[in-house]
Amino acid sequence: MKHHLAAFSFDIEDWYHSQLIPSHHREDAGDHSVVREGTERILEQLRRHGVRATFFVLGEVVRDHPDLVRRMVDEGHEIGCHGMHHQPLWDSNREAFCQELRQFRALVREKLGDVQVTGFRAPTFSLDRRTAWALEVLREEGFAYDSSIFPAKVRMYGVPEAPVGIYRPSREDLARHDPAGQLVEFPVAIAHWGPLRLPVGGGFYLRALPFGMFRWSLDHILRSRPFALYLHPREARPEQKRVSLDPVDGFITYVNLHTVVEKLERLYPRYQWVPMREILEREGHLRGPSV
Ligand SMILES: [Zn+2]
């Protein structure tokens, strides 16, 4: 049986960048920032386990914490782009997104020098049928892969017909595989049994689902393909300041925060982890002269 690899990705942003936090909290948000402490805790744990990962970093984090991003590079992790300020693609357009990607690349060059950035993850998995134009922009701006199409329907996002494994989205229909496609899609983990799709990509799902079921689903996926998980710095900081939200948003934001670090302790030794780009290279998805 072919042995597949696993990837852990981290979306490096602060607590107030979450779509579920009302914007008025941003005014004094910096006083309770968790991006540095949360990321340091993540990096420390990865180092202890000898795991290399992918960090989709916000441009404003590159600007404000260049030493933190430098540490990621120095410790062998991959840097990807999570946009400049966490604006979902739903609120952007082709032109503005193109400028945003260029601004991000210029900032990385200024703060970090010649660091390869070939992967992108949209804030709030906002790449869906409404924003499929973004794939074209990513291709034009030299990105090799995307990890923003969420192949299940949940409350805020999702393309339930999209493939659950790595594929090349067609220009006409982002849920259809086109072998000639220029850009590779590496979606976060979704387990599926017949018509049922269960998100097990990390974040809320890692916190809320029974851990045995979560792990069993990952084992199941790995028999046929690699998987990618995601997490945020705020999820590694259970002691963070909490704000009052409506009951559903509060549940999604804060449920089982205290379990995350311990769950990672059990996940890291269980699988063979490499950055997302390495999985794509090793499994032959980044072939071709354009990359
Ligand atoms: Zn994000």
PDB file of C-alpha atoms and ligand atoms in Angstrom:
ATOM      1  CA  MET A   1       0.000   0.000   0.000  1.00  0.00           C
ATOM      2  CA  LYS A   2       1.292   3.433  -0.887  1.00  0.00           C
ATOM      3  CA  HIS A   3       2.200   5.462   2.140  1.00  0.00           C
ATOM      4  CA  HIS A   4       0.755   8.978   2.143  1.00  0.00           C
ATOM      5  CA  LEU A   5       2.048  12.002   4.007  1.00  0.00           C
ATOM      6  CA  ALA A   6       0.254  14.533   6.191  1.00  0.00           C
ATOM      7  CA  ALA A   7       0.555  18.325   6.344  1.00  0.00           C
ATOM      8  CA  PHE A   8      -0.207  20.757   9.146  1.00  0.00           C
ATOM      9  CA  SER A   9      -0.941  24.341   8.137  1.00  0.00           C
ATOM     10  CA  PHE A  10      -1.341  27.366  10.413  1.00  0.00           C
ATOM     11  CA  ASP A  11      -3.218  30.522   9.442  1.00  0.00           C
ATOM     12  CA  ILE A  12      -1.165  33.189  11.187  1.00  0.00           C
ATOM     13  CA  GLU A  13      -3.513  35.981  12.265  1.00  0.00           C
ATOM     14  CA  ASP A  14      -4.813  37.478  15.517  1.00  0.00           C
ATOM     15  CA  TRP A  15      -7.987  36.604  17.428  1.00  0.00           C
ATOM     16  CA  TYR A  16      -9.905  39.609  16.078  1.00  0.00           C
ATOM     17  CA  HIS A  17      -9.349  38.609  12.446  1.00  0.00           C
ATOM     18  CA  SER A  18     -11.892  35.809  12.835  1.00  0.00           C
ATOM     19  CA  GLN A  19     -15.039  36.442  10.816  1.00  0.00           C
ATOM     20  CA  LEU A  20     -17.067  35.760  13.969  1.00  0.00           C
ATOM     21  CA  ILE A  21     -15.592  38.642  15.988  1.00  0.00           C
ATOM     22  CA  PRO A  22     -17.572  41.895  15.439  1.00  0.00           C
ATOM     23  CA  SER A  23     -15.375  44.605  13.964  1.00  0.00           C
ATOM     24  CA  HIS A  24     -15.787  47.045  16.876  1.00  0.00           C
ATOM     25  CA  HIS A  25     -13.538  44.736  18.923  1.00  0.00           C
ATOM     26  CA  ARG A  26     -10.634  45.647  16.651  1.00  0.00           C
ATOM     27  CA  GLU A  27     -10.266  49.102  18.194  1.00  0.00           C
ATOM     28  CA  ASP A  28      -8.476  48.004  21.355  1.00  0.00           C
ATOM     29  CA  ALA A  29      -7.659  44.524  20.098  1.00  0.00           C
ATOM     30  CA  GLY A  30      -3.903  45.012  19.994  1.00  0.00           C
ATOM     31  CA  ASP A  31      -3.759  45.103  23.812  1.00  0.00           C
ATOM     32  CA  HIS A  32      -4.816  41.461  23.884  1.00  0.00           C
ATOM     33  CA  SER A  33      -2.940  40.230  20.833  1.00  0.00           C
ATOM     34  CA  VAL A  34      -2.309  36.481  20.756  1.00  0.00           C
ATOM     35  CA  VAL A  35      -0.484  36.183  17.452  1.00  0.00           C
ATOM     36  CA  ARG A  36       3.029  36.226  18.885  1.00  0.00           C
ATOM     37  CA  GLU A  37       2.475  34.039  21.945  1.00  0.00           C
ATOM     38  CA  GLY A  38       0.203  31.623  20.085  1.00  0.00           C
ATOM     39  CA  THR A  39       2.622  31.235  17.181  1.00  0.00           C
ATOM     40  CA  GLU A  40       5.589  30.801  19.512  1.00  0.00           C
ATOM     41  CA  ARG A  41       3.764  28.034  21.324  1.00  0.00           C
ATOM     42  CA  ILE A  42       2.985  26.350  17.987  1.00  0.00           C
ATOM     43  CA  LEU A  43       6.605  26.691  16.803  1.00  0.00           C
ATOM     44  CA  GLU A  44       7.953  25.338  20.085  1.00  0.00           C
ATOM     45  CA  GLN A  45       5.741  22.264  19.931  1.00  0.00           C
ATOM     46  CA  LEU A  46       6.622  21.623  16.279  1.00  0.00           C
ATOM     47  CA  ARG A  47      10.326  21.885  17.078  1.00  0.00           C
ATOM     48  CA  ARG A  48      10.045  19.467  19.964  1.00  0.00           C
ATOM     49  CA  HIS A  49       8.405  16.913  17.670  1.00  0.00           C
ATOM     50  CA  GLY A  50      10.688  17.587  14.702  1.00  0.00           C
ATOM     51  CA  VAL A  51       7.671  18.501  12.539  1.00  0.00           C
ATOM     52  CA  ARG A  52       7.904  20.959   9.630  1.00  0.00           C
ATOM     53  CA  ALA A  53       4.676  22.703   8.594  1.00  0.00           C
ATOM     54  CA  THR A  54       3.132  25.350   6.346  1.00  0.00           C
ATOM     55  CA  PHE A  55       2.355  28.840   7.695  1.00  0.00           C
ATOM     56  CA  PHE A  56      -0.155  30.921   5.740  1.00  0.00           C
ATOM     57  CA  VAL A  57       0.768  34.319   7.141  1.00  0.00           C
ATOM     58  CA  LEU A  58      -1.173  37.592   6.975  1.00  0.00           C
ATOM     59  CA  GLY A  59       0.728  40.470   5.382  1.00  0.00           C
ATOM     60  CA  GLU A  60       0.165  42.599   8.470  1.00  0.00           C
ATOM     61  CA  VAL A  61       1.849  39.905  10.587  1.00  0.00           C
ATOM     62  CA  VAL A  62       4.866  39.933   8.250  1.00  0.00           C
ATOM     63  CA  ARG A  63       4.911  43.731   8.683  1.00  0.00           C
ATOM     64  CA  ASP A  64       4.528  43.761  12.486  1.00  0.00           C
ATOM     65  CA  HIS A  65       6.396  40.577  13.467  1.00  0.00           C
ATOM     66  CA  PRO A  66       9.065  39.940  10.834  1.00  0.00           C
ATOM     67  CA  ASP A  67      11.295  38.164  13.363  1.00  0.00           C
ATOM     68  CA  LEU A  68       8.521  35.638  14.039  1.00  0.00           C
ATOM     69  CA  VAL A  69       8.165  34.864  10.340  1.00  0.00           C
ATOM     70  CA  ARG A  70      11.951  34.710   9.972  1.00  0.00           C
ATOM     71  CA  ARG A  71      11.970  32.098  12.726  1.00  0.00           C
ATOM     72  CA  MET A  72       9.475  29.985  10.734  1.00  0.00           C
ATOM     73  CA  VAL A  73      11.769  30.100   7.714  1.00  0.00           C
ATOM     74  CA  ASP A  74      14.891  29.363   9.772  1.00  0.00           C
ATOM     75  CA  GLU A  75      13.230  26.347  11.368  1.00  0.00           C
ATOM     76  CA  GLY A  76      12.452  24.812   7.992  1.00  0.00           C
ATOM     77  CA  HIS A  77       8.762  25.676   7.633  1.00  0.00           C
ATOM     78  CA  GLU A  78       7.022  26.785   4.465  1.00  0.00           C
ATOM     79  CA  ILE A  79       5.583  30.316   4.195  1.00  0.00           C
ATOM     80  CA  GLY A  80       2.324  30.846   2.315  1.00  0.00           C
ATOM     81  CA  CYS A  81       0.052  33.855   1.824  1.00  0.00           C
ATOM     82  CA  HIS A  82      -3.168  34.438   3.834  1.00  0.00           C
ATOM     83  CA  GLY A  83      -3.830  37.880   2.304  1.00  0.00           C
ATOM     84  CA  MET A  84      -2.842  41.270   3.730  1.00  0.00           C
ATOM     85  CA  HIS A  85      -5.553  42.076   6.296  1.00  0.00           C
ATOM     86  CA  HIS A  86      -7.890  39.068   6.342  1.00  0.00           C
ATOM     87  CA  GLN A  87     -10.432  40.492   3.959  1.00  0.00           C
ATOM     88  CA  PRO A  88     -12.555  37.647   2.549  1.00  0.00           C
ATOM     89  CA  LEU A  89     -12.595  37.344  -1.245  1.00  0.00           C
ATOM     90  CA  TRP A  90     -16.365  37.946  -1.111  1.00  0.00           C
ATOM     91  CA  ASP A  91     -15.541  41.589  -0.270  1.00  0.00           C
ATOM     92  CA  SER A  92     -12.811  41.956  -2.887  1.00  0.00           C
ATOM     93  CA  ASN A  93     -12.508  41.867  -6.666  1.00  0.00           C
ATOM     94  CA  ARG A  94     -10.010  40.818  -9.297  1.00  0.00           C
ATOM     95  CA  GLU A  95      -8.128  44.110  -9.351  1.00  0.00           C
ATOM     96  CA  ALA A  96      -7.966  44.605  -5.587  1.00  0.00           C
ATOM     97  CA  PHE A  97      -6.923  40.981  -5.015  1.00  0.00           C
ATOM     98  CA  CYS A  98      -4.133  41.277  -7.562  1.00  0.00           C
ATOM     99  CA  GLN A  99      -2.830  44.387  -5.765  1.00  0.00           C
ATOM    100  CA  GLU A 100      -3.093  42.604  -2.431  1.00  0.00           C
ATOM    101  CA  LEU A 101      -0.971  39.655  -3.618  1.00  0.00           C
ATOM    102  CA  ARG A 102       1.658  42.020  -5.035  1.00  0.00           C
ATOM    103  CA  GLN A 103       1.707  44.001  -1.806  1.00  0.00           C
ATOM    104  CA  PHE A 104       2.204  40.773   0.124  1.00  0.00           C
ATOM    105  CA  ARG A 105       5.107  39.656  -2.062  1.00  0.00           C
ATOM    106  CA  ALA A 106       6.765  43.087  -1.832  1.00  0.00           C
ATOM    107  CA  LEU A 107       6.467  43.015   1.949  1.00  0.00           C
ATOM    108  CA  VAL A 108       7.971  39.521   2.182  1.00  0.00           C
ATOM    109  CA  ARG A 109      10.848  40.617  -0.043  1.00  0.00           C
ATOM    110  CA  GLU A 110      11.433  43.719   2.070  1.00  0.00           C
ATOM    111  CA  LYS A 111      11.284  42.000   5.457  1.00  0.00           C
ATOM    112  CA  LEU A 112      12.605  38.521   4.689  1.00  0.00           C
ATOM    113  CA  GLY A 113      14.481  38.679   1.417  1.00  0.00           C
ATOM    114  CA  ASP A 114      14.292  35.875  -1.076  1.00  0.00           C
ATOM    115  CA  VAL A 115      11.734  33.519   0.486  1.00  0.00           C
ATOM    116  CA  GLN A 116       9.708  31.288  -1.791  1.00  0.00           C
ATOM    117  CA  VAL A 117       5.924  31.792  -1.497  1.00  0.00           C
ATOM    118  CA  THR A 118       3.880  29.540  -3.777  1.00  0.00           C
ATOM    119  CA  GLY A 119       0.791  28.668  -1.728  1.00  0.00           C
ATOM    120  CA  PHE A 120      -2.303  30.694  -0.839  1.00  0.00           C
ATOM    121  CA  ARG A 121      -5.193  30.271   1.594  1.00  0.00           C
ATOM    122  CA  ALA A 122      -8.114  32.681   1.437  1.00  0.00           C
ATOM    123  CA  PRO A 123      -9.419  34.175   4.695  1.00  0.00           C
ATOM    124  CA  THR A 124     -12.510  32.257   5.880  1.00  0.00           C
ATOM    125  CA  PHE A 125     -12.173  29.713   3.012  1.00  0.00           C
ATOM    126  CA  SER A 126     -13.838  32.408   0.891  1.00  0.00           C
ATOM    127  CA  LEU A 127     -12.886  30.894  -2.466  1.00  0.00           C
ATOM    128  CA  ASP A 128     -16.119  29.459  -3.849  1.00  0.00           C
ATOM    129  CA  ARG A 129     -18.260  29.756  -6.956  1.00  0.00           C
ATOM    130  CA  ARG A 130     -18.848  33.479  -6.311  1.00  0.00           C
ATOM    131  CA  THR A 131     -15.114  34.214  -6.157  1.00  0.00           C
ATOM    132  CA  ALA A 132     -13.718  31.708  -8.677  1.00  0.00           C
ATOM    133  CA  TRP A 133     -12.015  34.642 -10.468  1.00  0.00           C
ATOM    134  CA  ALA A 134      -9.422  34.522  -7.680  1.00  0.00           C
ATOM    135  CA  LEU A 135      -7.944  31.294  -9.107  1.00  0.00           C
ATOM    136  CA  GLU A 136      -7.129  33.126 -12.310  1.00  0.00           C
ATOM    137  CA  VAL A 137      -5.410  35.914 -10.382  1.00  0.00           C
ATOM    138  CA  LEU A 138      -3.389  33.403  -8.359  1.00  0.00           C
ATOM    139  CA  ARG A 139      -2.210  31.761 -11.575  1.00  0.00           C
ATOM    140  CA  GLU A 140      -1.239  35.110 -13.063  1.00  0.00           C
ATOM    141  CA  GLU A 141       0.643  36.134  -9.930  1.00  0.00           C
ATOM    142  CA  GLY A 142       2.801  33.019  -9.945  1.00  0.00           C
ATOM    143  CA  PHE A 143       1.207  30.905  -7.234  1.00  0.00           C
ATOM    144  CA  ALA A 144       1.530  27.136  -7.709  1.00  0.00           C
ATOM    145  CA  TYR A 145      -1.176  25.952  -5.353  1.00  0.00           C
ATOM    146  CA  ASP A 146      -4.227  27.060  -3.413  1.00  0.00           C
ATOM    147  CA  SER A 147      -5.816  25.665  -0.245  1.00  0.00           C
ATOM    148  CA  SER A 148      -9.010  27.720   0.001  1.00  0.00           C
ATOM    149  CA  ILE A 149     -11.787  25.615  -1.524  1.00  0.00           C
ATOM    150  CA  PHE A 150     -13.618  23.856   1.310  1.00  0.00           C
ATOM    151  CA  PRO A 151     -15.243  20.744  -0.181  1.00  0.00           C
ATOM    152  CA  ALA A 152     -18.255  20.542   2.145  1.00  0.00           C
ATOM    153  CA  LYS A 153     -21.082  22.934   2.948  1.00  0.00           C
ATOM    154  CA  VAL A 154     -20.920  24.480   6.390  1.00  0.00           C
ATOM    155  CA  ARG A 155     -22.532  27.620   7.772  1.00  0.00           C
ATOM    156  CA  MET A 156     -20.273  30.297   6.289  1.00  0.00           C
ATOM    157  CA  TYR A 157     -18.487  28.661   3.367  1.00  0.00           C
ATOM    158  CA  GLY A 158     -17.993  25.570   1.235  1.00  0.00           C
ATOM    159  CA  VAL A 159     -18.259  24.039  -2.241  1.00  0.00           C
ATOM    160  CA  PRO A 160     -19.928  20.690  -1.502  1.00  0.00           C
ATOM    161  CA  GLU A 161     -19.399  19.272  -5.012  1.00  0.00           C
ATOM    162  CA  ALA A 162     -15.636  19.921  -5.084  1.00  0.00           C
ATOM    163  CA  PRO A 163     -13.213  16.969  -4.937  1.00  0.00           C
ATOM    164  CA  VAL A 164     -11.960  16.069  -1.455  1.00  0.00           C
ATOM    165  CA  GLY A 165      -8.470  15.190  -2.716  1.00  0.00           C
ATOM    166  CA  ILE A 166      -5.765  17.182  -4.515  1.00  0.00           C
ATOM    167  CA  TYR A 167      -6.913  18.310  -7.978  1.00  0.00           C
ATOM    168  CA  ARG A 168      -6.582  21.010 -10.638  1.00  0.00           C
ATOM    169  CA  PRO A 169      -9.668  23.250 -10.773  1.00  0.00           C
ATOM    170  CA  SER A 170     -10.959  23.869 -14.271  1.00  0.00           C
ATOM    171  CA  ARG A 171     -11.343  27.453 -15.496  1.00  0.00           C
ATOM    172  CA  GLU A 172     -15.023  26.904 -16.236  1.00  0.00           C
ATOM    173  CA  ASP A 173     -15.974  25.113 -13.024  1.00  0.00           C
ATOM    174  CA  LEU A 174     -13.792  25.228  -9.925  1.00  0.00           C
ATOM    175  CA  ALA A 175     -15.277  21.947  -8.677  1.00  0.00           C
ATOM    176  CA  ARG A 176     -14.197  20.044 -11.802  1.00  0.00           C
ATOM    177  CA  HIS A 177     -10.733  18.546 -12.294  1.00  0.00           C
ATOM    178  CA  ASP A 178      -8.862  19.650 -15.397  1.00  0.00           C
ATOM    179  CA  PRO A 179      -5.603  17.697 -15.945  1.00  0.00           C
ATOM    180  CA  ALA A 180      -4.225  20.670 -17.904  1.00  0.00           C
ATOM    181  CA  GLY A 181      -5.029  23.175 -15.135  1.00  0.00           C
ATOM    182  CA  GLN A 182      -2.184  25.496 -14.106  1.00  0.00           C
ATOM    183  CA  LEU A 183      -2.976  25.723 -10.416  1.00  0.00           C
ATOM    184  CA  VAL A 184      -3.211  22.856  -7.920  1.00  0.00           C
ATOM    185  CA  GLU A 185      -5.866  22.765  -5.184  1.00  0.00           C
ATOM    186  CA  PHE A 186      -4.972  21.082  -1.884  1.00  0.00           C
ATOM    187  CA  PRO A 187      -8.135  21.210   0.246  1.00  0.00           C
ATOM    188  CA  VAL A 188      -8.109  20.717   4.017  1.00  0.00           C
ATOM    189  CA  ALA A 189      -9.175  17.298   5.253  1.00  0.00           C
ATOM    190  CA  ILE A 190     -12.729  16.123   4.668  1.00  0.00           C
ATOM    191  CA  ALA A 191     -13.695  12.531   5.412  1.00  0.00           C
ATOM    192  CA  HIS A 192     -16.399  11.115   3.209  1.00  0.00           C
ATOM    193  CA  TRP A 193     -18.468   7.996   3.278  1.00  0.00           C
ATOM    194  CA  GLY A 194     -20.863   7.803   0.353  1.00  0.00           C
ATOM    195  CA  PRO A 195     -22.795  11.066   0.246  1.00  0.00           C
ATOM    196  CA  LEU A 196     -21.733  12.090   3.758  1.00  0.00           C
ATOM    197  CA  ARG A 197     -18.890  14.597   4.064  1.00  0.00           C
ATOM    198  CA  LEU A 198     -17.420  15.287   7.484  1.00  0.00           C
ATOM    199  CA  PRO A 199     -14.949  18.157   7.888  1.00  0.00           C
ATOM    200  CA  VAL A 200     -11.924  16.995   9.898  1.00  0.00           C
ATOM    201  CA  GLY A 201      -9.531  19.705   8.718  1.00  0.00           C
ATOM    202  CA  GLY A 202      -8.614  21.118  12.120  1.00  0.00           C
ATOM    203  CA  GLY A 203      -9.680  24.329  13.866  1.00  0.00           C
ATOM    204  CA  PHE A 204     -13.215  24.070  15.213  1.00  0.00           C
ATOM    205  CA  TYR A 205     -13.542  20.455  14.020  1.00  0.00           C
ATOM    206  CA  LEU A 206     -10.404  19.393  15.895  1.00  0.00           C
ATOM    207  CA  ARG A 207     -11.753  21.054  19.042  1.00  0.00           C
ATOM    208  CA  ALA A 208     -15.396  20.008  18.845  1.00  0.00           C
ATOM    209  CA  LEU A 209     -15.377  16.440  17.488  1.00  0.00           C
ATOM    210  CA  PRO A 210     -14.598  13.497  19.771  1.00  0.00           C
ATOM    211  CA  PHE A 211     -10.856  13.016  19.368  1.00  0.00           C
ATOM    212  CA  GLY A 212     -11.070   9.277  18.635  1.00  0.00           C
ATOM    213  CA  MET A 213     -13.470   9.917  15.773  1.00  0.00           C
ATOM    214  CA  PHE A 214     -11.283  12.750  14.445  1.00  0.00           C
ATOM    215  CA  ARG A 215      -8.155  10.573  14.450  1.00  0.00           C
ATOM    216  CA  TRP A 216      -9.944   7.575  12.998  1.00  0.00           C
ATOM    217  CA  SER A 217     -11.187   9.758  10.124  1.00  0.00           C
ATOM    218  CA  LEU A 218      -7.638  10.948   9.411  1.00  0.00           C
ATOM    219  CA  ASP A 219      -6.346   7.353   9.437  1.00  0.00           C
ATOM    220  CA  HIS A 220      -9.112   6.481   6.993  1.00  0.00           C
ATOM    221  CA  ILE A 221      -8.236   9.359   4.614  1.00  0.00           C
ATOM    222  CA  LEU A 222      -4.550   8.491   4.691  1.00  0.00           C
ATOM    223  CA  ARG A 223      -5.209   5.060   3.198  1.00  0.00           C
ATOM    224  CA  SER A 224      -6.104   6.712  -0.105  1.00  0.00           C
ATOM    225  CA  ARG A 225      -4.578  10.205  -0.123  1.00  0.00           C
ATOM    226  CA  PRO A 226      -2.597  12.786   1.889  1.00  0.00           C
ATOM    227  CA  PHE A 227      -4.420  15.226   4.131  1.00  0.00           C
ATOM    228  CA  ALA A 228      -3.887  18.789   5.359  1.00  0.00           C
ATOM    229  CA  LEU A 229      -5.028  20.239   8.693  1.00  0.00           C
ATOM    230  CA  TYR A 230      -5.255  23.881   9.784  1.00  0.00           C
ATOM    231  CA  LEU A 231      -5.136  25.798  13.056  1.00  0.00           C
ATOM    232  CA  HIS A 232      -4.787  29.389  14.335  1.00  0.00           C
ATOM    233  CA  PRO A 233      -2.489  30.950  16.966  1.00  0.00           C
ATOM    234  CA  ARG A 234      -5.550  31.850  19.077  1.00  0.00           C
ATOM    235  CA  GLU A 235      -6.380  28.144  19.352  1.00  0.00           C
ATOM    236  CA  ALA A 236      -3.027  27.506  21.012  1.00  0.00           C
ATOM    237  CA  ARG A 237      -3.781  30.241  23.620  1.00  0.00           C
ATOM    238  CA  PRO A 238      -6.781  29.068  25.684  1.00  0.00           C
ATOM    239  CA  GLU A 239      -6.017  31.753  28.292  1.00  0.00           C
ATOM    240  CA  GLN A 240      -6.800  34.539  25.770  1.00  0.00           C
ATOM    241  CA  LYS A 241      -9.278  37.325  26.574  1.00  0.00           C
ATOM    242  CA  ARG A 242     -12.809  36.217  25.648  1.00  0.00           C
ATOM    243  CA  VAL A 243     -15.486  38.527  24.277  1.00  0.00           C
ATOM    244  CA  SER A 244     -19.218  38.021  24.434  1.00  0.00           C
ATOM    245  CA  LEU A 245     -20.677  36.610  21.224  1.00  0.00           C
ATOM    246  CA  ASP A 246     -24.028  35.122  20.336  1.00  0.00           C
ATOM    247  CA  PRO A 247     -24.315  31.503  21.536  1.00  0.00           C
ATOM    248  CA  VAL A 248     -23.500  29.828  18.199  1.00  0.00           C
ATOM    249  CA  ASP A 249     -20.536  32.075  17.364  1.00  0.00           C
ATOM    250  CA  GLY A 250     -19.300  31.789  20.938  1.00  0.00           C
ATOM    251  CA  PHE A 251     -19.444  27.991  20.738  1.00  0.00           C
ATOM    252  CA  ILE A 252     -17.567  27.898  17.420  1.00  0.00           C
ATOM    253  CA  THR A 253     -14.937  30.324  18.711  1.00  0.00           C
ATOM    254  CA  TYR A 254     -14.265  28.957  22.167  1.00  0.00           C
ATOM    255  CA  VAL A 255     -15.365  25.317  22.458  1.00  0.00           C
ATOM    256  CA  ASN A 256     -12.670  23.028  23.880  1.00  0.00           C
ATOM    257  CA  LEU A 257      -9.819  25.505  23.410  1.00  0.00           C
ATOM    258  CA  HIS A 258      -8.023  23.940  26.356  1.00  0.00           C
ATOM    259  CA  THR A 259      -7.802  20.571  24.550  1.00  0.00           C
ATOM    260  CA  VAL A 260      -5.851  21.732  21.480  1.00  0.00           C
ATOM    261  CA  VAL A 261      -2.236  21.565  22.642  1.00  0.00           C
ATOM    262  CA  GLU A 262      -2.769  18.136  24.178  1.00  0.00           C
ATOM    263  CA  LYS A 263      -4.445  16.843  20.996  1.00  0.00           C
ATOM    264  CA  LEU A 264      -1.478  18.061  18.956  1.00  0.00           C
ATOM    265  CA  GLU A 265       0.831  16.159  21.320  1.00  0.00           C
ATOM    266  CA  ARG A 266      -0.966  13.006  20.237  1.00  0.00           C
ATOM    267  CA  LEU A 267      -1.256  13.847  16.525  1.00  0.00           C
ATOM    268  CA  TYR A 268       2.344  14.836  15.838  1.00  0.00           C
ATOM    269  CA  PRO A 269       3.928  11.434  16.609  1.00  0.00           C
ATOM    270  CA  ARG A 270       1.185   9.555  14.772  1.00  0.00           C
ATOM    271  CA  TYR A 271       1.779  10.738  11.181  1.00  0.00           C
ATOM    272  CA  GLN A 272       4.654  11.676   8.912  1.00  0.00           C
ATOM    273  CA  TRP A 273       4.324  15.461   8.482  1.00  0.00           C
ATOM    274  CA  VAL A 274       5.891  17.655   5.823  1.00  0.00           C
ATOM    275  CA  PRO A 275       4.920  21.111   4.469  1.00  0.00           C
ATOM    276  CA  MET A 276       2.102  21.150   1.915  1.00  0.00           C
ATOM    277  CA  ARG A 277       4.373  22.093  -0.942  1.00  0.00           C
ATOM    278  CA  GLU A 278       6.567  19.070  -0.266  1.00  0.00           C
ATOM    279  CA  ILE A 279       3.601  16.719  -0.452  1.00  0.00           C
ATOM    280  CA  LEU A 280       2.648  18.229  -3.801  1.00  0.00           C
ATOM    281  CA  GLU A 281       6.215  17.860  -5.057  1.00  0.00           C
ATOM    282  CA  ARG A 282       6.726  14.338  -3.761  1.00  0.00           C
ATOM    283  CA  GLU A 283       3.410  13.103  -5.152  1.00  0.00           C
ATOM    284  CA  GLY A 284       4.117  14.645  -8.554  1.00  0.00           C
ATOM    285  CA  HIS A 285       1.501  17.438  -8.567  1.00  0.00           C
ATOM    286  CA  LEU A 286       3.912  20.300  -9.241  1.00  0.00           C
ATOM    287  CA  ARG A 287       5.405  18.907 -12.398  1.00  0.00           C
ATOM    288  CA  GLY A 288       5.686  21.139 -15.446  1.00  0.00           C
ATOM    289  CA  PRO A 289       7.759  24.087 -16.540  1.00  0.00           C
ATOM    290  CA  SER A 290       5.504  26.779 -15.070  1.00  0.00           C
ATOM    291  CA  VAL A 291       6.539  26.023 -11.472  1.00  0.00           C
TER     292      VAL A 291
HETATM  293 ZN    ZN B   1      -7.776  33.269   8.570  1.00  0.00          ZN
END
